[in-house]
Short mmCIF file of C-alpha atoms in Angstrom, two decimals:
data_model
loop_
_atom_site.label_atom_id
_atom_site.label_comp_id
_atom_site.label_asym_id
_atom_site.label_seq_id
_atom_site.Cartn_x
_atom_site.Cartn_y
_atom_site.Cartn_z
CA UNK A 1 0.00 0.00 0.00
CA UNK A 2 2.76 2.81 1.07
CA UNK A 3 4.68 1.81 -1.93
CA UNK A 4 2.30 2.04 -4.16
CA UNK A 5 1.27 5.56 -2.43
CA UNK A 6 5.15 6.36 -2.96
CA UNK A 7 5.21 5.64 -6.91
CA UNK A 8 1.54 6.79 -7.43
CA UNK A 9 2.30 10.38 -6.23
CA UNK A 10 5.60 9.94 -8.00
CA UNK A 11 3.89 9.31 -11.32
CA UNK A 12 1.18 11.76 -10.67
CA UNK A 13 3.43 14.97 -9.94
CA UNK A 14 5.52 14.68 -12.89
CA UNK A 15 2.31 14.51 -15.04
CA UNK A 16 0.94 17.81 -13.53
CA UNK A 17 4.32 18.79 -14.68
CA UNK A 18 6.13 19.36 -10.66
CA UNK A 19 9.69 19.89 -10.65
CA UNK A 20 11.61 16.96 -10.21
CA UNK A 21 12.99 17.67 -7.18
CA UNK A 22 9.82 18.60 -5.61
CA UNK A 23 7.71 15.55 -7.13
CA UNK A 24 10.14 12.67 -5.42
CA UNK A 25 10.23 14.82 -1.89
CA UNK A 26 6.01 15.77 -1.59
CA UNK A 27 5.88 11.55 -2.78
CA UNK A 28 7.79 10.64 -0.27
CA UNK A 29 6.43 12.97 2.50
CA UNK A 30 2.75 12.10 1.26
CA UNK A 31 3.77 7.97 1.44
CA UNK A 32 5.99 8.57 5.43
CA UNK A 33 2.28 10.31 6.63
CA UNK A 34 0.32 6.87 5.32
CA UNK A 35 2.72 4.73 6.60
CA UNK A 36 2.48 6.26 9.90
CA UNK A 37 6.23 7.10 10.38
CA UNK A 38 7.09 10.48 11.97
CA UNK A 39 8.11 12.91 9.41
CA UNK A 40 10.92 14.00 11.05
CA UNK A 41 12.66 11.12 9.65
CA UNK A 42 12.33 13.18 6.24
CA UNK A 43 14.18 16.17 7.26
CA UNK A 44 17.06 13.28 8.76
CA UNK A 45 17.11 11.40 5.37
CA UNK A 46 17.32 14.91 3.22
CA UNK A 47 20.67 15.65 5.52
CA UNK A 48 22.19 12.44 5.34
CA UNK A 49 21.59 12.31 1.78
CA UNK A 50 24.51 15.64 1.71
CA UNK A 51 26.78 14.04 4.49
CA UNK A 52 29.15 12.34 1.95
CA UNK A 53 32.36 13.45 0.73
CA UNK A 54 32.42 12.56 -2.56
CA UNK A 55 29.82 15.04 -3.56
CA UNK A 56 32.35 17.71 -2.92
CA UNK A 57 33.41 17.14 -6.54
CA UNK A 58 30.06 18.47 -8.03
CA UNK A 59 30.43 22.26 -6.99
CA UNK A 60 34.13 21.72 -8.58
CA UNK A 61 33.27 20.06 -11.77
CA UNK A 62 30.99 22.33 -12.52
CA UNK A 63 33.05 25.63 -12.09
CA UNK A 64 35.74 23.71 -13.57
CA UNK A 65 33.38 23.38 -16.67
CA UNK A 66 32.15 27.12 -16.55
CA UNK A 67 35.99 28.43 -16.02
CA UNK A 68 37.05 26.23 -19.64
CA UNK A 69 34.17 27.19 -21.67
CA UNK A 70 33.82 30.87 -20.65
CA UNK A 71 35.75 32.75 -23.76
CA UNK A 72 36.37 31.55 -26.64
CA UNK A 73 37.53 27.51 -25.94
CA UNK A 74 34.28 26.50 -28.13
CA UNK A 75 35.96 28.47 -30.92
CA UNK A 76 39.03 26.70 -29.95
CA UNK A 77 37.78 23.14 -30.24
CA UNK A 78 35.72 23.79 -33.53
CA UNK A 79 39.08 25.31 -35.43
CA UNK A 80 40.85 22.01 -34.16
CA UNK A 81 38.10 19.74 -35.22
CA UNK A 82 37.34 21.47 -38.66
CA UNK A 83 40.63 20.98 -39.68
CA UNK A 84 40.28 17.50 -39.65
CA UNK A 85 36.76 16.86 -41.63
CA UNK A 86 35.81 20.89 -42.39
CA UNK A 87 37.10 20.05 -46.01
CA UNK A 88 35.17 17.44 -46.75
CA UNK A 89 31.41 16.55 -48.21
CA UNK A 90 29.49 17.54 -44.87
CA UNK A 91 32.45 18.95 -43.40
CA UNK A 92 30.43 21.10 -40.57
CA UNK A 93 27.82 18.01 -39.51
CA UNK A 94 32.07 16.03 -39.11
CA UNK A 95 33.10 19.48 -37.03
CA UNK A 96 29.38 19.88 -35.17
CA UNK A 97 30.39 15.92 -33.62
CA UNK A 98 33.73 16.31 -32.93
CA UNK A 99 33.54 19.80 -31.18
CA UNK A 100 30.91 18.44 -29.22
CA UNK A 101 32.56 15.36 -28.57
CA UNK A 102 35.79 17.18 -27.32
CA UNK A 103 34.00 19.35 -25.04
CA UNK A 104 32.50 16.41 -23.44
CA UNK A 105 35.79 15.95 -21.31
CA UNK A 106 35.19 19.23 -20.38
CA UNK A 107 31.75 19.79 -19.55
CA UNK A 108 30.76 16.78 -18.63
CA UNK A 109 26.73 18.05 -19.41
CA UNK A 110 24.69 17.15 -22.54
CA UNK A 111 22.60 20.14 -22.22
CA UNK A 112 25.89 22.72 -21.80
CA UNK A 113 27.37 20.56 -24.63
CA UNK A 114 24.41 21.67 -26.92
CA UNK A 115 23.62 25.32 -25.44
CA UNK A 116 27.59 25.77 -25.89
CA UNK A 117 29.11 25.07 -28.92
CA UNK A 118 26.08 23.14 -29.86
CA UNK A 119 24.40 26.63 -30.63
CA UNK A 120 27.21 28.20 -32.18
CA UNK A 121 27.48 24.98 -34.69
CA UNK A 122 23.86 24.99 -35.36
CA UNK A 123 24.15 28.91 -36.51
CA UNK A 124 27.22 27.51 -38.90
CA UNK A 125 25.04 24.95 -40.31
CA UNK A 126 22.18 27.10 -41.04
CA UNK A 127 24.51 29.57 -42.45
CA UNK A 128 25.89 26.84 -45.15
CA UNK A 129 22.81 25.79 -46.50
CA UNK A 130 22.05 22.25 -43.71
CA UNK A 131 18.20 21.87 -42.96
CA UNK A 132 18.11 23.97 -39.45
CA UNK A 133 16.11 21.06 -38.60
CA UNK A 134 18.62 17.99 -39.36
CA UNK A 135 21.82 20.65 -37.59
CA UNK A 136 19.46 20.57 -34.62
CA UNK A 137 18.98 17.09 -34.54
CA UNK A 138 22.98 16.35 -34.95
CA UNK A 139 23.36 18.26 -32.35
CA UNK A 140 21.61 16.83 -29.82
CA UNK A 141 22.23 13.37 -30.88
CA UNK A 142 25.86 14.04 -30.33
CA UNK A 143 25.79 15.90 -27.19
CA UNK A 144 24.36 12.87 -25.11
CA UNK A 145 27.86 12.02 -24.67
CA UNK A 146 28.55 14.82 -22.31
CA UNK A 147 27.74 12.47 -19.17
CA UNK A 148 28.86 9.46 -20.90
CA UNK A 149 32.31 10.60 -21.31
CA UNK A 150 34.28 11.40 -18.56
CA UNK A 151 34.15 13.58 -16.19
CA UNK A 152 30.31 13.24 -15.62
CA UNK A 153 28.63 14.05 -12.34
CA UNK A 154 26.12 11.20 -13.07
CA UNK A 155 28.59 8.50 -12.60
CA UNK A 156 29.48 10.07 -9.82
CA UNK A 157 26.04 9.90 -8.05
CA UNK A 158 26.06 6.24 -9.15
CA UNK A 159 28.96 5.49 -7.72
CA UNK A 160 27.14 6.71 -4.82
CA UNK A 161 24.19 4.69 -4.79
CA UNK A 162 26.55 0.76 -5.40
CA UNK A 163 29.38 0.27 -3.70
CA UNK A 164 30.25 -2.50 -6.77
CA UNK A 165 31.59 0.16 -8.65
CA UNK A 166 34.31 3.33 -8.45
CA UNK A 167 34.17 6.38 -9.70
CA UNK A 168 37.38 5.99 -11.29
CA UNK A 169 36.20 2.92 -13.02
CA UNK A 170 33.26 4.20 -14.27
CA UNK A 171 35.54 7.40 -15.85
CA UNK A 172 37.08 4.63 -17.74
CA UNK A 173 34.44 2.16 -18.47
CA UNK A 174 32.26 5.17 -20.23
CA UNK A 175 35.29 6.48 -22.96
CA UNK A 176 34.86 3.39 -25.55
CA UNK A 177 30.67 3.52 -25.25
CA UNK A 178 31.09 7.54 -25.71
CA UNK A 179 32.99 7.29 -28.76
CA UNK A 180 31.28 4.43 -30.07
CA UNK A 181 27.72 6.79 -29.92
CA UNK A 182 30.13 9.60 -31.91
CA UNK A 183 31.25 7.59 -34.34
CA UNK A 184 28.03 6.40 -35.23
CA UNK A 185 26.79 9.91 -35.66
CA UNK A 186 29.70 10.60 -37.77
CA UNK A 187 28.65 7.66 -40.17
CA UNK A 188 25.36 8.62 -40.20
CA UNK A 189 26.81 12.28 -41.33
CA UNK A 190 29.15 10.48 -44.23
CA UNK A 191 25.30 8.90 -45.36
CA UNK A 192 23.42 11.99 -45.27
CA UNK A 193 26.00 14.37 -46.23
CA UNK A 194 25.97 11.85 -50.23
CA UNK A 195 22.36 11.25 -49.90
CA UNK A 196 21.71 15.18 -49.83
CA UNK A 197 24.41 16.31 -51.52
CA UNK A 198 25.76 18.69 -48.52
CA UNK A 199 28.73 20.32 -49.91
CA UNK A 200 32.06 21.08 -48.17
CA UNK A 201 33.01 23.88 -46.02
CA UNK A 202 35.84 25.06 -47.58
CA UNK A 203 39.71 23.96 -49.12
CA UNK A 204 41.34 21.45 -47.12
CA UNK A 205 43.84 23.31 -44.42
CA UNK A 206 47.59 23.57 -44.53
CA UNK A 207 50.18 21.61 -42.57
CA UNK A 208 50.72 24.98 -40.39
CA UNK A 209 47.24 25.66 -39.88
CA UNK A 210 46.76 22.05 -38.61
CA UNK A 211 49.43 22.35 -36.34
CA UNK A 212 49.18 25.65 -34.86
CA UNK A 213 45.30 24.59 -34.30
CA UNK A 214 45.93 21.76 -32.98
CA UNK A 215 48.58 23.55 -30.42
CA UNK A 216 46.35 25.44 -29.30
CA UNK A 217 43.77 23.03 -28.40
CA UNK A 218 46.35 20.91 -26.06
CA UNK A 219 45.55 22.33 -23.23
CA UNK A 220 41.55 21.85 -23.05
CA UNK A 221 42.05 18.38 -24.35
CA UNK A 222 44.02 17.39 -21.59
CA UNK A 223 42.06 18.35 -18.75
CA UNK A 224 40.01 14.94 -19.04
CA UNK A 225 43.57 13.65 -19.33
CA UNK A 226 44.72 15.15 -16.29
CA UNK A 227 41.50 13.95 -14.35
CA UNK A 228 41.84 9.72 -15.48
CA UNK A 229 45.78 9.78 -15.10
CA UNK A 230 45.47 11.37 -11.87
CA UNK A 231 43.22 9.85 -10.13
CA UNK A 232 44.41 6.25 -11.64
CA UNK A 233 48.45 6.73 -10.92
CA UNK A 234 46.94 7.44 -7.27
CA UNK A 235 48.39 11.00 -7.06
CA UNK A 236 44.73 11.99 -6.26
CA UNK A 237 41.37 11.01 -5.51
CA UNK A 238 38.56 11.79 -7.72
CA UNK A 239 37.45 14.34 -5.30
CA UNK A 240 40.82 16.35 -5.30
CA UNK A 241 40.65 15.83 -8.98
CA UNK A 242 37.56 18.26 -9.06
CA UNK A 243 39.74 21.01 -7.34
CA UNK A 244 42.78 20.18 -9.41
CA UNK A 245 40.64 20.95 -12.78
CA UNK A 246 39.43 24.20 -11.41
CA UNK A 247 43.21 25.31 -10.69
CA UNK A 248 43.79 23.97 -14.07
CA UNK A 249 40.93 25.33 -16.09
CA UNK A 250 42.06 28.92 -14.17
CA UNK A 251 45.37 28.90 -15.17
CA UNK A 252 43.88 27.91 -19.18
CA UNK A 253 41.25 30.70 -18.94
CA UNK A 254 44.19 33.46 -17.72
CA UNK A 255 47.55 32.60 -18.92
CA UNK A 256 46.97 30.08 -22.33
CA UNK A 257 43.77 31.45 -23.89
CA UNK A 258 43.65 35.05 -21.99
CA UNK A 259 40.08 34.50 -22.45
CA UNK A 260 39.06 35.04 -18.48
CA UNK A 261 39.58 37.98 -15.97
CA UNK A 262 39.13 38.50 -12.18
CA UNK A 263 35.75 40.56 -12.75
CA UNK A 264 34.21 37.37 -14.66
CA UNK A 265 34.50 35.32 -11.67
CA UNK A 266 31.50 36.80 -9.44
CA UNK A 267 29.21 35.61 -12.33
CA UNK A 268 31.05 32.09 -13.27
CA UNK A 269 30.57 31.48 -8.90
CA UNK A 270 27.08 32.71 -8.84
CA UNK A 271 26.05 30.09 -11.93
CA UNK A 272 27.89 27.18 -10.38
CA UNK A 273 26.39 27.77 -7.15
CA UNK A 274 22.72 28.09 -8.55
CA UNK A 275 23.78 24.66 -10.99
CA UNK A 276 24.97 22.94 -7.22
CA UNK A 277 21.83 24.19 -5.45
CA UNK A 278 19.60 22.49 -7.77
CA UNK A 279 21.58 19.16 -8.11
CA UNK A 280 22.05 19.00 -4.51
CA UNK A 281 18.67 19.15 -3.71
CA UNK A 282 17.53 16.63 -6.10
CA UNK A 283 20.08 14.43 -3.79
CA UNK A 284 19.16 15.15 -1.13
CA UNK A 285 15.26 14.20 -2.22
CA UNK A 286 16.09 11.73 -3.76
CA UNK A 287 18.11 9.83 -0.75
CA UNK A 288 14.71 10.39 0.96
CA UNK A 289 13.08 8.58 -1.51
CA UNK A 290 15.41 5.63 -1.74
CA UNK A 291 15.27 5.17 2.04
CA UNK A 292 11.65 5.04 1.22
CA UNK A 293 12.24 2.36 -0.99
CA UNK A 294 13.95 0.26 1.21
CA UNK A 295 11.32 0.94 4.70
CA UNK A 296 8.78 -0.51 1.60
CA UNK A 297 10.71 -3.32 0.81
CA UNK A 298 10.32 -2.47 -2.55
CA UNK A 299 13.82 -3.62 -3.52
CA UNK A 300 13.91 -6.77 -2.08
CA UNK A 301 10.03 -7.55 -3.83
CA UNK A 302 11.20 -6.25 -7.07
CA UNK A 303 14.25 -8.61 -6.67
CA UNK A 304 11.95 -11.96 -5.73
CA UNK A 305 9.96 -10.97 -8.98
CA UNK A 306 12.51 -11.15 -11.03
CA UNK A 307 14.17 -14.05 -9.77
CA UNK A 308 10.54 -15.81 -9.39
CA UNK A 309 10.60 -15.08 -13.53
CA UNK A 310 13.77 -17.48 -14.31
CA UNK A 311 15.14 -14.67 -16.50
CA UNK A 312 18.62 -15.24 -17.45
CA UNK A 313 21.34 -11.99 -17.49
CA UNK A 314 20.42 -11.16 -20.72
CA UNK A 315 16.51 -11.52 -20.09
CA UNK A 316 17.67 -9.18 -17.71
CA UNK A 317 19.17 -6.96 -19.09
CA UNK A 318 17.02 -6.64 -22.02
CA UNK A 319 14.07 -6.00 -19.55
CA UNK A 320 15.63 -3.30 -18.14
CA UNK A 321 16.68 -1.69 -21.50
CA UNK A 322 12.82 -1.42 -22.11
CA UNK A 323 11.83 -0.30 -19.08
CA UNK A 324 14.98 2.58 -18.63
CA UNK A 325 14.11 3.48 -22.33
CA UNK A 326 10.47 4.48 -21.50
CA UNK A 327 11.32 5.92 -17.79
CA UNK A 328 14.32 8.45 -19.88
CA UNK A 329 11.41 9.85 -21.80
CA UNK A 330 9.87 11.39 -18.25
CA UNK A 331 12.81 12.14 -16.49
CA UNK A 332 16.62 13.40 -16.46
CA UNK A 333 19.49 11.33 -16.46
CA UNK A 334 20.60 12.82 -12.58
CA UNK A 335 17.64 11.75 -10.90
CA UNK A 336 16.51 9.17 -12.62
CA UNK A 337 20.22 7.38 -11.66
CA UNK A 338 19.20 8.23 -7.73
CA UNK A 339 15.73 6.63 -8.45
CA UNK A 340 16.83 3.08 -10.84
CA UNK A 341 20.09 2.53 -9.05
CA UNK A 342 19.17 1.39 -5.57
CA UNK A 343 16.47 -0.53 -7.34
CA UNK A 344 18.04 -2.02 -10.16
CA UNK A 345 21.41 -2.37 -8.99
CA UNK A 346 21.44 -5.45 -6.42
CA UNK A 347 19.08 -7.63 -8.83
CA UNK A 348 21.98 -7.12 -11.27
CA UNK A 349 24.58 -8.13 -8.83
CA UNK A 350 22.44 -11.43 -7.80
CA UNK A 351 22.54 -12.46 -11.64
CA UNK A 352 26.27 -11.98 -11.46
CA UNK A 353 26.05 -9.29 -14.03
CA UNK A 354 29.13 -6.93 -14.00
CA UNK A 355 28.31 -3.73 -11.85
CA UNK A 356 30.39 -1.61 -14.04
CA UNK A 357 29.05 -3.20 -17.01
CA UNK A 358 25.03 -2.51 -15.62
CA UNK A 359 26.29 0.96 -14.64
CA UNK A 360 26.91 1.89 -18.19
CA UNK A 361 23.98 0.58 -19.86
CA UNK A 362 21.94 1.98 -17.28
CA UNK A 363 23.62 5.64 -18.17
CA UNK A 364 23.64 5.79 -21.39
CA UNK A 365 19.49 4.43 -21.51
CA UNK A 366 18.72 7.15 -19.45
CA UNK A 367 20.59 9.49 -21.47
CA UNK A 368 19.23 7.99 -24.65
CA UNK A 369 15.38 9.46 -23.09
CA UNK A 370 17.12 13.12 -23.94
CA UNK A 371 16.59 13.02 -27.17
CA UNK A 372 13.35 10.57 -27.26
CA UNK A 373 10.24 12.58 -27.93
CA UNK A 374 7.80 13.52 -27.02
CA UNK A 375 9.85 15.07 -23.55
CA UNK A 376 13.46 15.05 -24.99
CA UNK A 377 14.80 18.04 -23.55
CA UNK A 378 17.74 18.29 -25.76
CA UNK A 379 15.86 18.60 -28.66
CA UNK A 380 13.80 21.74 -26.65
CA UNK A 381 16.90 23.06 -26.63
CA UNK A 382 18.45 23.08 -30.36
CA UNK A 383 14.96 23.36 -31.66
CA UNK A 384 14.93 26.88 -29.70
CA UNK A 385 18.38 27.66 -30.91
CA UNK A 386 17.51 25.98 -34.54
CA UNK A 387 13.96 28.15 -34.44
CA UNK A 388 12.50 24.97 -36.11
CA UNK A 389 9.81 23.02 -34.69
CA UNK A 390 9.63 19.45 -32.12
CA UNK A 391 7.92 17.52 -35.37
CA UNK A 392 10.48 18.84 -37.88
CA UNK A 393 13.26 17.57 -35.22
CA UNK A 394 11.68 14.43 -34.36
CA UNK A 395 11.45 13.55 -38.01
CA UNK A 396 15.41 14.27 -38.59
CA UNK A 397 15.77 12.52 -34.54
CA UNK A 398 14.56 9.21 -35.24
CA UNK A 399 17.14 7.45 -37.66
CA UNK A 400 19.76 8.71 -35.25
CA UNK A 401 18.40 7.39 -32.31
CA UNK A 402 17.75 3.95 -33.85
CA UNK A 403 21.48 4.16 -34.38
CA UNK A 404 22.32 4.98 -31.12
CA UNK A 405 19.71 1.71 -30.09
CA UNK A 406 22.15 -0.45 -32.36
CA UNK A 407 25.04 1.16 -30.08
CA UNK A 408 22.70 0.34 -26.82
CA UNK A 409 22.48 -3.42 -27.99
CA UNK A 410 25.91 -3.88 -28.52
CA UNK A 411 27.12 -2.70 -24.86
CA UNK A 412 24.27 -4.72 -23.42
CA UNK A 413 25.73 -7.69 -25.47
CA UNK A 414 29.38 -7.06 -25.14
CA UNK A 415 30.41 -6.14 -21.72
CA UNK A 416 33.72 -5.35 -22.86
CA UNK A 417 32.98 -2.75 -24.49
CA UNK A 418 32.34 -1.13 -20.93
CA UNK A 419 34.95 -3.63 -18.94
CA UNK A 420 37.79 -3.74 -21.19
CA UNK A 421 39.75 -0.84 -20.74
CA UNK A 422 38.83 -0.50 -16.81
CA UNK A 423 40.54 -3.78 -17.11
CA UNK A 424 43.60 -3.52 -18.94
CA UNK A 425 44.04 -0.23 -17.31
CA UNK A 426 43.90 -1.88 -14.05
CA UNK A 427 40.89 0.71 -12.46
CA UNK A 428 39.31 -0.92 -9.62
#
C-alpha cells in the first residue's frame, strides 16, 4: 500500500508537470504520513543524503566546466576539429560531432554541450545551406555524450548509490561507449552528407594551420587527461581531482587562452552555485526517496519478482533496456540514476552481471530518453536555438536514435565494451 502511495504520487506529480525535485520529496512525504512514520525522519534522510564526501566534486566540476568554456575555448575546439573533416562533403555536420565530442571531457553536461558550442554549430550549419532542422537534430544526438564521457557528475552519483563500482572505473568504463555513440553519428553524417548532396566547407587546411590549431587546443584536451591519469596513478582522488581541474581550467582561462579575468569570476561562482543548489537538492530528495524504498521493501520484492521469472542476465538486461528506455522519456538522467540505481542495482549483482558493465547501460538508456520525444529536452533546446519546430526535429531525430539503439544493444551484449579498458588499465 505505502509503496504504491510512494510511486503513485511519483507518477502523478511529474504529469501535472512538478519539478523533479519537488515531485520525489512531496511523494515521499505524502507515502511517510500513510505509513504512519514520523516525518521528522524526512528532514534526517534529506541531511544524510549531503553528508558524503564525494559530492564535494560536483560544486568543482561544474566551475571547472564554466571556467574552460567561458571565452572563446568552443571556438578553440571547432578550429581544431574542422581541420580534420571541415574540407570534406558535410564537413560542418564532421566538425558539429567532434567539437561536441571534445568538449565532453570538459563539460561533462549534454545540455551545456548543446547550449555551448552546440548553438554556435547549429548557426554555422544554417549559415551553409544544412536543414536547421537535421543541424538541430545532430546536435543533440551528439551531445548525449557529455555524461557518458568522462568527467560526468552522473557517474558520480552512481557510484554513490553501489558500492560494486568506483568512480574511477566508471571514468574509464564510459570512454569506448562515448565514442562508439560519436562515431556512429559521424557515419550517419558520411550517409546523409551523399544522400543530400551537402557540400564542403571550404579547401582542405595547410600543414601549419593544422598544427598551430591543434597547439592550441592541447591544453583543453588534456584536462580529461589530467582527471583519469590522476586519479588512476593514485596521485589523487577523484574528489581532489575536481579542485585540481578548477586550478587547471584557471590557469587555461588566464595565462593560455587570456580569455578570463578577475571581474568574470562573481558571475562564473554565482552560476555554479545556482547549478549545485539544484543538483544537490535533487540528492538530497532523492536519498529520501530511496530510504523510502527500502522501509517498503520495494527492492527486495522487485528482486523476488525477477528471480521468481527465471530470467537469465540477458533476459535481464534486455528487460531493463525497455523499461529505462520508457522511464528516460519522463525524467533526467541525474535523478533518474538516484531513483533506478538502488532498485536495479542489487538484482543485477544477484545475476552476477558486472556492476560496471550494468552501470553503463543503465547511463547511457537514461541518457538515450534526452533526445526521445515527445519530452526530450535536448531537442527543446536546439529546436529553440535551430527556431524549427519538435515535429520537424523528431522527423530528422529518429534514424539517429535507432542508431544509437544499435550502439545500446551492442554494450548490453558485449560487456567489454564497458569492462575492457577498466581492465587492462587496471581501475578498480
Amino acid at each position: 500500500m505505502t509503496a504504491g502511495v510512494l510511486f503513485g504520487g511519483l507518477v502523478a506529480f511529474l504529469a501535472l508537470g512538478v519539478p523533479i525535485a519537488f515531485a520525489l520529496g512531496v511523494a515521499t512525504l505524502t507515502a511517510v504520513l500513510s505509513a504512519g512514520v514520523n516525518p521528522i525522519v524526512v528532514t534526517q534522510k534529506l541531511v544524510a543524503g549531503l553528508d558524503s564526501f564525494p559530492l564535494m566534486a560536483i560544486p568543482f566540476f561544474l566551475l571547472a566546466a564554466e571556467l574552460m568554456t567561458s571565452g572563446a575555448l568552443a571556438e578553440v575546439l571547432l578550429r581544431f576539429a574542422s581541420m580534420f573533416v571541415g574540407h570534406k562533403r558535410g564537413g560542418l555536420g564532421y566538425t558539429n560531432i567532434l567539437t561536441i565530442t571534445f568538449f565532453s571531457g570538459i563539460s561533462g553536461s549534454a545540455l551545456a554541450d548543446a547550449a555551448g558550442p552546440g548553438a554556435l554549430l547549429i548557426r554555422m550549419m544554417r549559415r551553409s545551406g544544412y536543414p536547421p532542422a537535421y543541424a538541430a537534430a545532430l546536435t543533440a544526438a551528439a551531445s548525449i555524450v557529455g555524461p557518458i564521457i568522462p568527467p560526468s557528475i552522473v557517474m558520480i552519483l552512481y557510484a554513490l548509490q553501489d558500492e560494486g563500482v568506483s568512480v574511477l572505473r566508471l571514468f574509464v568504463a564510459g570512454i569506448v561507449p562515448g565514442l562508439m555513440i560519436s562515431a556512429a553519428m559521424l557515419g550517419y553524417n558520411m550517409w546523409a552528407s551523399r544522400r543530400r548532396d551537402f557540400r564542403s566547407d571550404g579547401p582542405a587546411p595547410t600543414w601549419g594551420d593544422a598544427l598551430r590549431a591543434g597547439w592550441r587546443a592541447i591544453p583543453a584536451l588534456m584536462l580529461p587527461v589530467l582527471i583519469v591519469v590522476g586519479v588512476h596513478s593514485g596521485a589523487f582522488t577523484p574528489t581532489e581531482a575536481s579542485v585540481i581541474a578548477v586550478f587547471y581550467a584557471l590557469f587555461c582561462g588566464m595565462v593560455v587562452y587570456r580569455t578570463l579575468t578577475w571581474p568574470m569570476l562573481p558571475q562564473l561562482i554565482a552560476r555554479t552555485a545556482f547549478m549545485t543548489a539544484a543538483i544537490l537538492l535533487i540528492i538530497a530528495v532523492s536519498s529520501a526517496f530511496a530510504w523510502m524504498l527500502t522501509y517498503t521493501q520495494t527492492p527486495q520484492m522487485l528482486s523476488a519478482w525477477i528471480q521468481g521469472l527465471g530470467l537469465s542476465p540477458i533476459g535481464f538486461l534486455l528487460a531493463v533496456n525497455v523499461f529505462l528506455l520508457a522511464f528516460g522519456i519522463f525524467i533526467e538522467p541525474l535523478p533518474g540514476v538516484l531513483v533506478v540505481a538502488p532498485i536495479l542495482a542489487p538484482m543485477a549483482a544477484a545475476l552476477n552481471i558486472d556492476p560496471t558493465h550494468f552501470a553503463i547501460v543503465v547511463i547511457v538508456n537514461l541518457n538515450l530518453g534526452m533526445i526521445t520525444p515527445p519530452v526530450a529536452s535536448l531537442l527543446a533546446v536546439t529546436g529553440m536555438i535551430a527556431n524549427v519546430r519538435m515535429a520537424d526535429i523528431s522527423r530528422e531525430i529518429y534514424p539517429m536514435l535507432a542508431l544509437q539503439l544499435g550502439v545500446l544493444a551492442l554494450i548490453t551484449f558485449l560487456p567489454v565494451l564497458s569492462t575492457g579498458l577498466p581492465d587492462l588499465m587496471g581501475a578498480k
